[in-house]
Short mmCIF file of C-alpha atoms in Angstrom, two decimals:
data_model
loop_
_atom_site.label_atom_id
_atom_site.label_comp_id
_atom_site.label_asym_id
_atom_site.label_seq_id
_atom_site.Cartn_x
_atom_site.Cartn_y
_atom_site.Cartn_z
CA MET Y 23 10.82 -8.21 23.50
CA LEU Y 24 8.21 -6.37 25.61
CA ARG Y 25 10.14 -3.11 25.30
CA PHE Y 26 10.33 -3.57 21.55
CA LEU Y 27 6.58 -4.26 21.29
CA ALA Y 28 5.78 -1.24 23.47
CA ARG Y 29 7.88 1.06 21.27
CA ARG Y 30 6.31 -0.29 18.10
CA PHE Y 31 2.78 0.12 19.41
CA LEU Y 32 3.55 3.68 20.51
CA SER Y 33 4.87 4.40 17.02
CA LEU Y 34 1.43 3.44 15.71
CA ILE Y 35 -0.09 6.64 17.07
CA PRO Y 36 1.71 9.30 14.95
CA VAL Y 37 1.66 7.08 11.85
CA ILE Y 38 -2.09 6.50 12.05
CA LEU Y 39 -2.72 10.19 12.75
CA VAL Y 40 -0.70 11.29 9.71
CA ILE Y 41 -2.42 8.71 7.47
CA THR Y 42 -5.92 9.70 8.58
CA ILE Y 43 -5.20 13.44 8.26
CA ILE Y 44 -3.87 13.05 4.71
CA LEU Y 45 -6.79 10.81 3.78
CA PHE Y 46 -9.33 13.23 5.23
CA ILE Y 47 -7.79 16.15 3.32
CA LEU Y 48 -7.93 14.16 0.05
CA LEU Y 49 -11.59 13.29 0.67
CA GLN Y 50 -12.40 16.94 1.28
CA LEU Y 51 -10.79 17.86 -2.04
CA MET Y 52 -12.80 15.29 -4.02
CA PRO Y 53 -15.65 16.63 -6.16
CA GLY Y 54 -19.25 15.83 -5.31
CA ASP Y 55 -21.54 16.18 -2.31
CA PRO Y 56 -22.08 13.29 0.17
CA VAL Y 57 -25.63 14.56 0.79
CA ASN Y 58 -26.54 13.86 -2.86
CA ALA Y 59 -25.28 10.29 -2.45
CA TYR Y 60 -27.41 9.98 0.67
CA LEU Y 61 -30.55 11.28 -1.05
CA GLY Y 62 -30.04 9.33 -4.27
CA GLN Y 63 -30.47 10.42 -7.86
CA GLY Y 64 -33.60 12.31 -8.76
CA SER Y 65 -34.46 13.29 -5.19
CA LYS Y 66 -36.26 16.60 -4.89
CA VAL Y 67 -35.64 18.31 -1.57
CA THR Y 68 -35.54 21.92 -0.51
CA PRO Y 69 -32.28 23.63 0.46
CA GLU Y 70 -33.53 23.68 4.06
CA GLN Y 71 -34.02 19.92 4.02
CA GLN Y 72 -30.56 19.46 2.54
CA GLU Y 73 -29.01 21.50 5.35
CA ARG Y 74 -30.94 19.50 7.96
CA ILE Y 75 -29.68 16.24 6.47
CA ARG Y 76 -26.16 17.66 6.31
CA ALA Y 77 -26.37 18.44 10.03
CA GLU Y 78 -27.66 14.92 10.79
CA LEU Y 79 -24.69 13.45 8.94
CA GLY Y 80 -22.24 15.68 10.81
CA LEU Y 81 -21.18 17.48 7.65
CA ASP Y 82 -22.37 20.95 8.62
CA LYS Y 83 -19.20 21.69 10.61
CA GLY Y 84 -15.84 22.79 9.25
CA PRO Y 85 -13.31 20.17 8.09
CA VAL Y 86 -11.17 20.48 11.24
CA THR Y 87 -14.18 19.99 13.52
CA GLN Y 88 -15.40 17.07 11.41
CA TYR Y 89 -12.01 15.35 11.71
CA ILE Y 90 -11.75 15.93 15.45
CA ASN Y 91 -15.28 14.57 15.97
CA TRP Y 92 -14.49 11.52 13.84
CA LEU Y 93 -11.22 10.93 15.70
CA GLY Y 94 -13.00 11.16 19.05
CA ARG Y 95 -15.57 8.57 17.96
CA THR Y 96 -12.87 6.32 16.50
CA LEU Y 97 -10.92 6.28 19.76
CA LYS Y 98 -14.09 4.89 21.35
CA GLY Y 99 -14.31 2.19 18.67
CA ASP Y 100 -16.99 3.93 16.60
CA PHE Y 101 -16.12 4.69 12.95
CA GLY Y 102 -19.40 6.54 12.43
CA SER Y 103 -22.30 5.72 10.10
CA SER Y 104 -22.25 5.08 6.37
CA ILE Y 105 -23.89 7.82 4.33
CA GLN Y 106 -24.57 5.54 1.37
CA PHE Y 107 -25.53 2.28 3.13
CA ARG Y 108 -27.15 3.97 6.14
CA LYS Y 109 -25.70 1.66 8.76
CA PRO Y 110 -22.75 1.84 11.20
CA VAL Y 111 -19.36 1.55 9.51
CA ASN Y 112 -18.24 -1.01 12.12
CA GLU Y 113 -21.20 -3.20 11.19
CA LEU Y 114 -20.58 -2.69 7.47
CA ILE Y 115 -16.93 -3.74 7.75
CA GLY Y 116 -17.92 -6.72 9.89
CA ASP Y 117 -20.50 -7.85 7.32
CA TYR Y 118 -18.12 -7.83 4.36
CA ILE Y 119 -14.62 -8.36 5.74
CA TRP Y 120 -15.00 -12.13 6.03
CA ASN Y 121 -16.05 -12.46 2.39
CA THR Y 122 -12.80 -10.76 1.45
CA PHE Y 123 -10.86 -12.92 3.90
CA LEU Y 124 -12.36 -16.13 2.46
CA LEU Y 125 -11.36 -15.16 -1.08
CA ASN Y 126 -7.86 -14.06 -0.14
CA ILE Y 127 -6.93 -16.85 2.28
CA VAL Y 128 -7.63 -19.52 -0.36
CA SER Y 129 -5.55 -17.61 -2.94
CA PHE Y 130 -2.83 -16.98 -0.34
CA ILE Y 131 -2.48 -20.69 0.54
CA LEU Y 132 -2.53 -21.81 -3.10
CA ALA Y 133 0.01 -19.17 -4.17
CA PHE Y 134 2.53 -20.04 -1.45
CA ALA Y 135 1.99 -23.79 -1.90
CA ILE Y 136 2.88 -23.47 -5.60
CA ALA Y 137 5.48 -20.69 -5.40
CA ILE Y 138 7.79 -22.38 -2.89
CA PRO Y 139 8.51 -25.62 -4.82
CA VAL Y 140 8.51 -23.82 -8.19
CA GLY Y 141 10.83 -21.10 -6.89
CA ILE Y 142 13.23 -23.66 -5.42
CA LYS Y 143 13.35 -25.70 -8.63
CA SER Y 144 13.88 -22.53 -10.69
CA ALA Y 145 16.82 -21.61 -8.47
CA VAL Y 146 18.36 -25.08 -8.71
CA LYS Y 147 17.88 -25.20 -12.50
CA LYS Y 148 18.85 -21.57 -13.01
CA TYR Y 149 18.72 -20.42 -16.66
CA GLY Y 150 17.28 -23.75 -17.76
CA LYS Y 151 14.03 -24.19 -19.69
CA PHE Y 152 12.02 -24.58 -16.49
CA ASP Y 153 13.48 -21.40 -15.02
CA ASN Y 154 13.09 -19.45 -18.25
CA PHE Y 155 9.41 -20.40 -18.52
CA TRP Y 156 8.61 -19.21 -15.00
CA THR Y 157 10.73 -16.09 -15.48
CA VAL Y 158 8.60 -15.09 -18.48
CA PHE Y 159 5.46 -16.03 -16.52
CA SER Y 160 6.55 -13.81 -13.62
CA LEU Y 161 7.41 -10.84 -15.82
CA VAL Y 162 4.05 -11.02 -17.62
CA GLY Y 163 2.13 -11.54 -14.37
CA VAL Y 164 3.81 -8.67 -12.53
CA GLY Y 165 3.24 -6.28 -15.43
CA MET Y 166 -0.39 -7.19 -16.11
CA PRO Y 167 -3.11 -5.11 -14.41
CA SER Y 168 -5.42 -7.26 -12.27
CA PHE Y 169 -8.63 -5.89 -13.80
CA PHE Y 170 -7.37 -6.58 -17.36
CA PHE Y 171 -6.41 -10.15 -16.50
CA ALA Y 172 -9.80 -10.62 -14.81
CA LEU Y 173 -11.55 -9.49 -18.00
CA LEU Y 174 -9.45 -11.93 -20.06
CA VAL Y 175 -10.41 -14.77 -17.73
CA ILE Y 176 -14.09 -13.84 -18.02
CA PHE Y 177 -13.92 -13.68 -21.82
CA PHE Y 178 -11.85 -16.81 -22.47
CA ILE Y 179 -12.91 -19.07 -19.56
CA ALA Y 180 -16.12 -17.93 -17.86
CA ILE Y 181 -18.24 -17.26 -20.96
CA PRO Y 182 -17.25 -20.39 -22.97
CA PHE Y 183 -17.70 -22.71 -19.95
CA GLY Y 184 -20.73 -20.95 -18.47
CA LEU Y 185 -19.07 -20.21 -15.13
CA PRO Y 186 -20.59 -17.63 -12.75
CA ILE Y 187 -18.83 -14.27 -12.97
CA ASN Y 188 -20.54 -12.13 -10.35
CA SER Y 189 -21.52 -12.09 -6.70
CA MET Y 190 -20.81 -14.80 -4.11
CA ARG Y 191 -23.97 -16.87 -4.43
CA ASP Y 192 -26.67 -17.61 -6.97
CA PRO Y 193 -29.39 -15.05 -6.08
CA LEU Y 194 -32.25 -17.45 -6.86
CA LYS Y 195 -30.82 -20.29 -4.80
CA ALA Y 196 -29.99 -17.92 -1.95
CA ALA Y 197 -33.53 -16.50 -2.00
CA LEU Y 198 -35.22 -19.91 -2.05
CA GLY Y 199 -32.83 -21.37 0.48
CA TYR Y 200 -30.31 -24.19 0.16
CA SER Y 201 -31.40 -27.75 0.81
CA ASN Y 202 -28.23 -28.43 2.81
CA ILE Y 203 -24.90 -26.89 3.77
CA PHE Y 204 -23.04 -28.78 1.03
CA GLU Y 205 -25.19 -27.20 -1.67
CA GLU Y 206 -24.34 -23.75 -0.30
CA ILE Y 207 -20.63 -24.56 -0.11
CA PHE Y 208 -20.66 -25.78 -3.72
CA ASP Y 209 -22.47 -22.64 -4.86
CA VAL Y 210 -19.97 -20.35 -3.09
CA ALA Y 211 -17.05 -22.41 -4.44
CA GLN Y 212 -18.33 -22.00 -8.00
CA HIS Y 213 -18.52 -18.24 -7.62
CA MET Y 214 -15.08 -18.16 -5.96
CA LEU Y 215 -13.38 -20.10 -8.74
CA LEU Y 216 -12.56 -17.28 -11.16
CA PRO Y 217 -11.57 -14.51 -8.70
CA THR Y 218 -9.46 -17.05 -6.80
CA LEU Y 219 -7.79 -18.12 -10.04
CA VAL Y 220 -6.93 -14.53 -10.94
CA LEU Y 221 -5.65 -13.66 -7.46
CA THR Y 222 -3.56 -16.83 -7.24
CA ILE Y 223 -1.91 -16.40 -10.64
CA LEU Y 224 -1.11 -12.73 -10.09
CA SER Y 225 0.31 -13.47 -6.62
CA LEU Y 226 2.38 -16.33 -8.02
CA ALA Y 227 4.15 -14.03 -10.45
CA GLY Y 228 5.94 -12.07 -7.74
CA LEU Y 229 6.25 -14.86 -5.19
CA ILE Y 230 8.05 -17.26 -7.50
CA ARG Y 231 10.70 -14.66 -8.35
CA TYR Y 232 11.10 -13.78 -4.69
CA VAL Y 233 11.57 -17.41 -3.59
CA ARG Y 234 13.89 -18.11 -6.53
CA ASN Y 235 16.16 -15.16 -5.79
CA SER Y 236 16.26 -15.98 -2.06
CA VAL Y 237 17.31 -19.58 -2.73
CA ILE Y 238 19.91 -18.50 -5.32
CA ASP Y 239 21.48 -16.12 -2.78
CA VAL Y 240 21.74 -18.96 -0.25
CA ILE Y 241 23.03 -21.76 -2.50
CA ASN Y 242 25.98 -19.57 -3.51
CA GLN Y 243 27.16 -19.37 0.11
CA ASP Y 244 30.29 -21.19 1.31
CA TYR Y 245 28.48 -23.44 3.79
CA ILE Y 246 26.33 -24.87 0.97
CA ARG Y 247 29.47 -25.75 -0.99
CA THR Y 248 30.84 -27.34 2.19
CA ALA Y 249 27.67 -29.42 2.59
CA ARG Y 250 27.99 -30.64 -0.98
CA SER Y 251 31.66 -31.48 -0.52
CA LYS Y 252 30.69 -33.73 2.40
CA GLY Y 253 28.74 -35.90 -0.01
CA LEU Y 254 25.24 -34.89 1.07
CA SER Y 255 22.55 -35.45 -1.53
CA GLU Y 256 21.34 -32.42 -3.46
CA LYS Y 257 17.86 -32.85 -1.96
CA VAL Y 258 19.25 -32.67 1.59
CA VAL Y 259 21.46 -29.70 0.73
CA ILE Y 260 18.60 -27.73 -0.80
CA TYR Y 261 15.73 -28.53 1.55
CA ARG Y 262 17.53 -28.97 4.86
CA HIS Y 263 20.27 -26.37 4.58
CA ALA Y 264 19.53 -23.89 1.79
CA PHE Y 265 15.76 -23.50 2.06
CA ARG Y 266 15.82 -23.06 5.85
CA ASN Y 267 18.05 -20.00 5.47
CA ALA Y 268 16.19 -18.79 2.38
CA LEU Y 269 13.05 -18.64 4.56
CA ILE Y 270 14.35 -15.56 6.37
CA PRO Y 271 13.47 -12.99 3.66
CA ILE Y 272 10.35 -15.00 2.75
CA VAL Y 273 9.05 -14.62 6.31
CA THR Y 274 9.32 -10.85 5.92
CA LEU Y 275 7.24 -11.07 2.75
CA LEU Y 276 4.72 -13.24 4.60
CA GLY Y 277 4.18 -10.48 7.15
CA MET Y 278 3.42 -8.04 4.34
CA TYR Y 279 0.87 -10.43 2.83
CA ILE Y 280 -1.17 -10.83 6.02
CA PRO Y 281 -2.91 -7.40 5.77
CA SER Y 282 -3.95 -8.22 2.20
CA LEU Y 283 -6.02 -11.13 3.53
CA PHE Y 284 -8.45 -8.56 4.90
CA GLY Y 285 -7.66 -5.69 2.56
CA GLY Y 286 -8.68 -7.46 -0.60
CA SER Y 287 -8.38 -6.23 -4.16
CA ILE Y 288 -10.66 -3.32 -4.93
CA LEU Y 289 -10.50 -3.68 -8.71
CA LEU Y 290 -10.84 -7.47 -8.68
CA GLU Y 291 -13.82 -7.45 -6.31
CA THR Y 292 -15.43 -4.77 -8.44
CA VAL Y 293 -14.97 -6.72 -11.70
CA PHE Y 294 -16.42 -9.92 -10.21
CA VAL Y 295 -18.98 -8.03 -8.08
CA TRP Y 296 -17.64 -9.95 -5.09
CA PRO Y 297 -19.37 -8.70 -1.90
CA GLY Y 298 -16.16 -7.89 -0.09
CA ILE Y 299 -14.71 -4.87 1.64
CA GLY Y 300 -12.84 -3.83 -1.53
CA ASN Y 301 -16.09 -3.57 -3.47
CA ILE Y 302 -17.69 -1.58 -0.64
CA LEU Y 303 -14.70 0.75 -0.47
CA TYR Y 304 -14.82 1.40 -4.22
CA SER Y 305 -18.53 2.23 -4.02
CA SER Y 306 -17.90 4.48 -1.02
CA VAL Y 307 -15.15 6.42 -2.79
CA MET Y 308 -17.34 6.93 -5.86
CA ASN Y 309 -20.21 8.18 -3.69
CA ARG Y 310 -18.05 10.19 -1.28
CA ASP Y 311 -19.12 8.09 1.70
CA ILE Y 312 -16.29 9.60 3.71
CA TRP Y 313 -16.86 7.77 7.00
CA VAL Y 314 -16.65 4.35 5.32
CA VAL Y 315 -13.49 5.38 3.44
CA MET Y 316 -11.93 6.76 6.62
CA GLY Y 317 -12.87 3.73 8.71
CA ALA Y 318 -11.81 1.10 6.18
CA ASN Y 319 -8.48 2.76 5.40
CA THR Y 320 -7.68 3.28 9.07
CA PHE Y 321 -8.37 -0.42 9.57
CA TYR Y 322 -6.02 -1.23 6.65
CA ALA Y 323 -3.30 1.04 8.02
CA VAL Y 324 -3.39 -0.72 11.40
CA LEU Y 325 -3.22 -4.10 9.64
CA MET Y 326 -0.20 -2.99 7.59
CA ILE Y 327 1.68 -1.88 10.69
CA LEU Y 328 0.77 -5.06 12.55
CA GLY Y 329 1.92 -7.05 9.50
CA ASN Y 330 5.30 -5.31 9.63
CA LEU Y 331 5.50 -6.02 13.36
CA PHE Y 332 4.71 -9.69 12.73
CA ALA Y 333 7.44 -9.80 10.07
CA ASP Y 334 10.02 -8.30 12.47
CA ILE Y 335 9.17 -10.77 15.24
CA SER Y 336 9.12 -13.73 12.84
CA TYR Y 337 12.46 -12.62 11.38
CA ALA Y 338 14.00 -12.68 14.84
CA ILE Y 339 12.56 -16.15 15.52
CA VAL Y 340 13.79 -17.61 12.23
CA ASP Y 341 17.22 -15.94 12.41
CA PRO Y 342 18.73 -16.06 15.95
CA ARG Y 343 21.36 -13.51 14.89
CA VAL Y 344 18.66 -10.83 14.79
CA LYS Y 345 17.87 -9.28 18.16
CA LEU Y 346 14.81 -7.16 18.89
CA GLN Y 347 16.11 -4.11 20.71
#
């Protein structure tokens, strides 16, 4: 196990380097000037002042030097300073990452809690009305863009029922202060309702099909037929024998979902103006805030690799036949 973990952590190094190099090259090719984003629209400064600001931001060097300087700082745990928000990237990520986590963990729990029983029942009642309904639901959900579905929810649910559609808190209540913690929780919950609904439904679409197919693969195995021939009830066969083995591929999917808890949905957070890391990243890309984009995506890349590692370890725990070499 330790040898396996050591090899996987060592493999992080070249993968992260390649990702950051490609990302940095793409950012250099993007149109626009980060200095203009720093100064803001309508700012009148002399060329000399622009060059001085460029030097302060570390943008006066060549691309190779800029990357090496950024990499050196990153190895020390410093992602640099945001050009747009004018604060350290580490602090910026820390301020917004938990808002994204809160939104995604609720959707994550709801989606899995619904997808597992629905997927199992769809597998057991394959090609029945129940299965056909959720099959259509999954196909529509997988094919529908998140931002388009979010706009539909705003138009058909938020506006008619007067639900909040932007930010995380009511600005007036937040400015005046909440009378107690329960009032703040209720306010946040109201603002979370719609983005959580959208995230949960879109996640359900793929999860239900995944669980369904995993259970179908298992219930067609010989040992399931043997269990039925012994007179075991269908409930025992499905939940004690079939579902336990169907968990193996689901655990792998679980590892892939963990990074998304912190990664968030850029488009969804932008539509609902949710103050999460996805919204910040979108704003940073549009304003060429390269150090925020580099820092946030490096953070995501590490999370993705750790998620894969978690999936491999969990797979070995769930299935004793798998050995970590």
